[in-house]
XYZ file of C-alpha atoms in Angstrom:
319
model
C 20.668 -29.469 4.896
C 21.011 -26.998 1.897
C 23.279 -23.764 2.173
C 22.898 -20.989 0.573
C 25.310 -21.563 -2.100
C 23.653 -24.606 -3.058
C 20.362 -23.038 -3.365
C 19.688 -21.665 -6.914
C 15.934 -21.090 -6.480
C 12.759 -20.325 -3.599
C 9.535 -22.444 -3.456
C 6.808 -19.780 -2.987
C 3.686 -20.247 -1.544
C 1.052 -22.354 -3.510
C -2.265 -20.160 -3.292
C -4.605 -23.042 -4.004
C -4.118 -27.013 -3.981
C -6.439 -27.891 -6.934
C -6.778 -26.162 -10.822
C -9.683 -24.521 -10.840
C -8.963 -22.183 -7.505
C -5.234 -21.908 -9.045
C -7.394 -20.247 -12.062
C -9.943 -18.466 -9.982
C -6.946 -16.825 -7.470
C -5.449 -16.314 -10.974
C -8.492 -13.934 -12.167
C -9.071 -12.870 -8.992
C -5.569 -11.642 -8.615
C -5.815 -10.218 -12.374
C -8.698 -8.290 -11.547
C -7.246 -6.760 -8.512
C -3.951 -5.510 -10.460
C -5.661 -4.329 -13.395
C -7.687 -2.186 -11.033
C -4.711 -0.867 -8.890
C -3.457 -0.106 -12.448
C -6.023 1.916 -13.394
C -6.810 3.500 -10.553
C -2.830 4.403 -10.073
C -2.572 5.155 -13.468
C -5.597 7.657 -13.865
C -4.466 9.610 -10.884
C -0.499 10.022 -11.806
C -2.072 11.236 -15.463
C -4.497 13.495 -14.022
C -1.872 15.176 -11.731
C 0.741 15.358 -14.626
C -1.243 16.590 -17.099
C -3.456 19.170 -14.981
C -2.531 22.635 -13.911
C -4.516 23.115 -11.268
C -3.448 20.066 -9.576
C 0.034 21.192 -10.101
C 0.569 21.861 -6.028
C 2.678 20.275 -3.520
C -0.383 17.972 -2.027
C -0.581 16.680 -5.731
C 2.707 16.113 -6.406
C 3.424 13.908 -3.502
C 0.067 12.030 -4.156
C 1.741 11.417 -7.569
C 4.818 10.189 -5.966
C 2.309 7.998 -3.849
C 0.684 6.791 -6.916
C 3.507 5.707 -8.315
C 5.457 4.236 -5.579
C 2.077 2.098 -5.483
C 2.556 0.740 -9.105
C 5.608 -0.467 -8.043
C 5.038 -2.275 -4.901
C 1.888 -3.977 -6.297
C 3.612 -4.711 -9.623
C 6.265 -6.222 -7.795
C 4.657 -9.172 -6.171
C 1.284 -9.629 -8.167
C 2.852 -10.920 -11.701
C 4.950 -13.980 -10.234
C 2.274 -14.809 -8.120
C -0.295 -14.888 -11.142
C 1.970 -16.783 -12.811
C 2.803 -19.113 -10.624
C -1.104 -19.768 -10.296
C -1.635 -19.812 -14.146
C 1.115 -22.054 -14.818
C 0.746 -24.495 -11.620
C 3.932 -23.810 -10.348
C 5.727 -22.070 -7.295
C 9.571 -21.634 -8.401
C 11.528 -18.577 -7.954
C 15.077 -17.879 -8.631
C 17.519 -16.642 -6.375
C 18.629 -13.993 -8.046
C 14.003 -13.439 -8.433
C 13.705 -13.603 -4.927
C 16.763 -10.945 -3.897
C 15.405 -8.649 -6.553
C 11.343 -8.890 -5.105
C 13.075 -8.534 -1.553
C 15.086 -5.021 -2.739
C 12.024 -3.758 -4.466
C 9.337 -4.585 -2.066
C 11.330 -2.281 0.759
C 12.001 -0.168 -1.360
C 8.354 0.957 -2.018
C 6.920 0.490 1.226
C 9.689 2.245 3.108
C 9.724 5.070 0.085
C 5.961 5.226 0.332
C 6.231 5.575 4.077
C 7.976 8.501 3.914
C 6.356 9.993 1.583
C 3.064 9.578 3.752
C 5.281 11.641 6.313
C 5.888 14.047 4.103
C 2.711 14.234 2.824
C 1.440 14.926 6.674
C 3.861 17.460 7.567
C 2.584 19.319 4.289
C -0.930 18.892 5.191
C -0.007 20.554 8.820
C 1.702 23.507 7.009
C -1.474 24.318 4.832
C -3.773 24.065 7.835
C -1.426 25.200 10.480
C 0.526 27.799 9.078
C -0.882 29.237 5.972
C 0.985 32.240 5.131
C 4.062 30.180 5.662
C 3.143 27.492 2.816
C 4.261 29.396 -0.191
C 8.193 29.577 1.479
C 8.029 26.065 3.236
C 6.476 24.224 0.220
C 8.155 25.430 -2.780
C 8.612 23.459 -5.997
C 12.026 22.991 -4.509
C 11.252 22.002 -1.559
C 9.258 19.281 -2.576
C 11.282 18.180 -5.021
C 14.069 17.421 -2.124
C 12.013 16.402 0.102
C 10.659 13.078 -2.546
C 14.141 12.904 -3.377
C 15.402 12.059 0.118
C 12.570 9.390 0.171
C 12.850 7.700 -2.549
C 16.775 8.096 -2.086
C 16.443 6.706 1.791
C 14.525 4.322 0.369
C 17.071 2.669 -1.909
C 19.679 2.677 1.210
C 17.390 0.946 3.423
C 16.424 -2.042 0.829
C 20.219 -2.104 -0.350
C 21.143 -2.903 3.414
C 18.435 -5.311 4.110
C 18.523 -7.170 0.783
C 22.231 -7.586 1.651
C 22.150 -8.312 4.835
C 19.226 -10.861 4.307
C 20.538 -12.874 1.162
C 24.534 -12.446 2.685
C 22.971 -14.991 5.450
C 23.291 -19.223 5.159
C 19.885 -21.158 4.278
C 20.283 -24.073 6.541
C 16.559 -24.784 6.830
C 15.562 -25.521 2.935
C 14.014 -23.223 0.052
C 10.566 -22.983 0.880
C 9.199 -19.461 1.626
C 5.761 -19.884 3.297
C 4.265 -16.658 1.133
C 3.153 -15.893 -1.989
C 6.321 -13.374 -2.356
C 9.775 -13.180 -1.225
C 9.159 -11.400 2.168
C 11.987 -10.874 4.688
C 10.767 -12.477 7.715
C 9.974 -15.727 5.758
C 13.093 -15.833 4.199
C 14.816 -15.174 8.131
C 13.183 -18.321 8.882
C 15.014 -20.767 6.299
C 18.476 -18.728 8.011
C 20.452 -20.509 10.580
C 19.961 -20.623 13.933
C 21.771 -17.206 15.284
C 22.619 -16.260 11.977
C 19.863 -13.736 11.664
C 20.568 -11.600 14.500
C 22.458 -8.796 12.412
C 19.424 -8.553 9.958
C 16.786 -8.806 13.235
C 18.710 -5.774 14.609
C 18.420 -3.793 11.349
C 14.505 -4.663 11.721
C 14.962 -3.132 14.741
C 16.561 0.077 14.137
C 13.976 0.637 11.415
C 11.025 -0.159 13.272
C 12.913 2.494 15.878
C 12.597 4.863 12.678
C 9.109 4.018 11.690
C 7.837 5.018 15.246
C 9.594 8.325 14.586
C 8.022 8.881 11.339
C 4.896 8.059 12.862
C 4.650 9.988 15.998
C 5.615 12.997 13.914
C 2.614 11.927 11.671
C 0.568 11.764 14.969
C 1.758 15.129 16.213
C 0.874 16.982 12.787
C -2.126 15.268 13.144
C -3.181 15.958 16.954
C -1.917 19.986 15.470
C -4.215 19.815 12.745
C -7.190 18.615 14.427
C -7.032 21.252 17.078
C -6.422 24.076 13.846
C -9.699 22.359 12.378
C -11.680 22.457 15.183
C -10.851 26.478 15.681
C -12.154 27.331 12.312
C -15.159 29.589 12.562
C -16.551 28.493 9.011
C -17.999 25.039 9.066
C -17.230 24.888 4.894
C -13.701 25.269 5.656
C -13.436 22.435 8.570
C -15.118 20.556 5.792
C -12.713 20.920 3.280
C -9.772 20.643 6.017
C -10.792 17.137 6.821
C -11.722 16.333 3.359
C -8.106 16.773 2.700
C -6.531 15.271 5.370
C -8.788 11.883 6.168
C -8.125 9.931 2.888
C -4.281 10.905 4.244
C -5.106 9.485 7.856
C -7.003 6.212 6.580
C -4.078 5.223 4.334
C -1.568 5.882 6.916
C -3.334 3.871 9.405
C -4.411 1.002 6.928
C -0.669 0.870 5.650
C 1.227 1.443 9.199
C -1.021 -1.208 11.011
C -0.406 -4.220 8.313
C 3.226 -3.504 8.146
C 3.763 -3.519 11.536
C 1.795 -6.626 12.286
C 3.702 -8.210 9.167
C 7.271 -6.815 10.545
C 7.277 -6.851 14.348
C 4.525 -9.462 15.219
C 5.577 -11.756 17.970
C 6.633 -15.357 16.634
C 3.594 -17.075 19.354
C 0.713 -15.556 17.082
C 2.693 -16.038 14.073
C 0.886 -18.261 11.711
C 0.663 -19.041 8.071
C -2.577 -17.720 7.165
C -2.356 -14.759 9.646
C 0.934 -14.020 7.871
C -0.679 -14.639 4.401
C -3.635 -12.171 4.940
C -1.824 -9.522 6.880
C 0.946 -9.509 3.500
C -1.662 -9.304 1.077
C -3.254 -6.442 2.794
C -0.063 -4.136 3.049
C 1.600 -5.484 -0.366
C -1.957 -5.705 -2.503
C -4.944 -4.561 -0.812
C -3.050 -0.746 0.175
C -1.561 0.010 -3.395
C -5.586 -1.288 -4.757
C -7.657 1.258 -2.580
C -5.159 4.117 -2.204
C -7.010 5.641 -5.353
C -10.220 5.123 -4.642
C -9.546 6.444 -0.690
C -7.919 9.665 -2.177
C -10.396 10.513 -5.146
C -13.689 9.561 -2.454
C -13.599 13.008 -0.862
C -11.820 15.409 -3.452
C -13.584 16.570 -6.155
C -10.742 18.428 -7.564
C -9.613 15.301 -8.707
C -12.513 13.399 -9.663
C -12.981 16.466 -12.097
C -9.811 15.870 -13.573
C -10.180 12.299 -13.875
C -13.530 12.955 -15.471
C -11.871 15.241 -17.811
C -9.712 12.628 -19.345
C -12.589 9.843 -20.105
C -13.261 9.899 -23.897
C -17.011 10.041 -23.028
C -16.242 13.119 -21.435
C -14.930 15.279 -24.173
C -18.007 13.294 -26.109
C -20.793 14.896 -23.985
C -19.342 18.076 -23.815
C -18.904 18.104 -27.925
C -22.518 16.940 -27.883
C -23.669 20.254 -25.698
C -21.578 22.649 -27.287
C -23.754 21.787 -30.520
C -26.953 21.917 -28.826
C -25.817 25.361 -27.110
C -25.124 26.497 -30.942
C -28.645 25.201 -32.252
């Protein structure tokens, strides 16, 4: 059996078995980053470039935005290539760096989405208190200690996971390097110490989201005391995209993390991935810019056709 310091590359998962549906899950992949690009990309300009959307709910969506770019950006481009170019090799040095940045987006963009509740619950819940609370320095430490936290936690589980001996070959049964694959090539016993760290920060990830689920349960009952039905309208307008995301992005990472090895299996693990690591960083755009016109004007403000029409009725208007 291979150790790890004989093995100098993974085997990722093959997507498809025959050419053409390597080329179609290449498109199809293609199409689904170019969109999360986009999408990503038009809402990270809009809030930079802006004033109005210069505000504490905006500048963690940013954050949000951009944390998504990363994650997605992360795992898509090896995969297409792998499926372009009929192949499923990944160094080892590849594979340690996808591990590091994978956590570190999706435990940065988890708390972020924390954040990003207990700001909601101080703009709902206490108003006149928002202006002290959420201050542009505020913020800024408060996405600084994420993204920060989020470095420390991929540092230790990157090294604890790739510090462990591969007794059990290089194959990774997913279509990135993903922590609880790689746990299985480990050992036997050997994976204990990164297990427990799995453990400790699934102990953190409940915290983070019953605090979510308190601000939430707060909000709600705020809401539901408003006299004016326009402003329960825009309450929930704000905080629902929030709420959808959370769940969508909480459920598939917990199922992916913590799921019980007896309903483990390849294409449950397959699907459940490429909803957190794909499907999330995809729709998070469109879920936010649904219900807020304050961005969709913004965005609409930066198409070229835009500025086109308006040129177009300011010469009518001078006729």
């Amino acid at each position: 059996m291979p150790n790890s310091s004989s093995i100098s590359e993974f085997l990722l998962l093959a997507l498809a078995d025959t050419r053409q549906l390597q080329l179609l899950h290449f498109w199809l992949l293609l199409g689904i980053y170019l969109a999360a690009l986009l999408g990503n990309g038009l809402i990270s300009t809009a809030v930079a470039c802006h004033h109005r959307l210069h505000t504490p709910m905006y500048f963690f969506l940013l954050n949000l935005a951009l944390l998504d770019l990363g994650c997605i950006s992360t795992t898509l481009p090896k995969a297409m290539a792998n499926a372009l170019c009929d192949t499923r090799h990944i160094s080892y040095a590849g594979c340690a760096a996808q591990v590091f940045f994978v956590f570190f987006f999706l435990s940065a963009e988890y708390f972020i989405l924390t954040i990003m509740s207990y700001d909601r619950y101080v703009a709902i819940c206490k108003p006149l208190h928002y202006g002290t609370l959420m201050d542009s320095r505020a913020c800024a430490t408060m996405a600084a200690a994420a993204w920060g936290t989020g470095v420390l936690y991929s540092l230790l589980h990157t090294a604890s996971t790739f510090s462990l001996p591969f007794c059990q070959g290089n194959a990774v049964d997913q279509f990135f390097c993903e922590i609880p694959q790689i746990l299985k090539l480990s050992c036997s016993h050997s994976y204990l110490k990164e297990i427990w760290l799995l453990v400790v920060s699934a102990a953190l990830a409940s915290g983070c989201f019953a605090f979510i689920l308190f601000s939430y349960v707060q909000i709600f009952r705020a809401v539901l005391r408003m006299p004016s039905e326009q402003g329960r309208h825009k309450a929930f307008s704000m905080c629902l995209p929030h709420l959808a995301v959370v769940s969508l992005f909480v459920s598939t990472g917990m199922v992916a993390y913590l799921k019980l090895p007896s309903i483990s299996s390849p294409s449950l693990d397959l699907v459940v991935s490429f909803l957190y690591s794909v499907v999330t960083p995809a729709v998070n755009p469109l879920i936010y810019s649904m219900r807020n016109q304050e961005l969709k004007n913004a965005v609409r403000k930066m198409m070229p056709w835009s500025h086109f029409s308006r040129h177009k009725l300011h010469i009518c208007l001078n006729k």
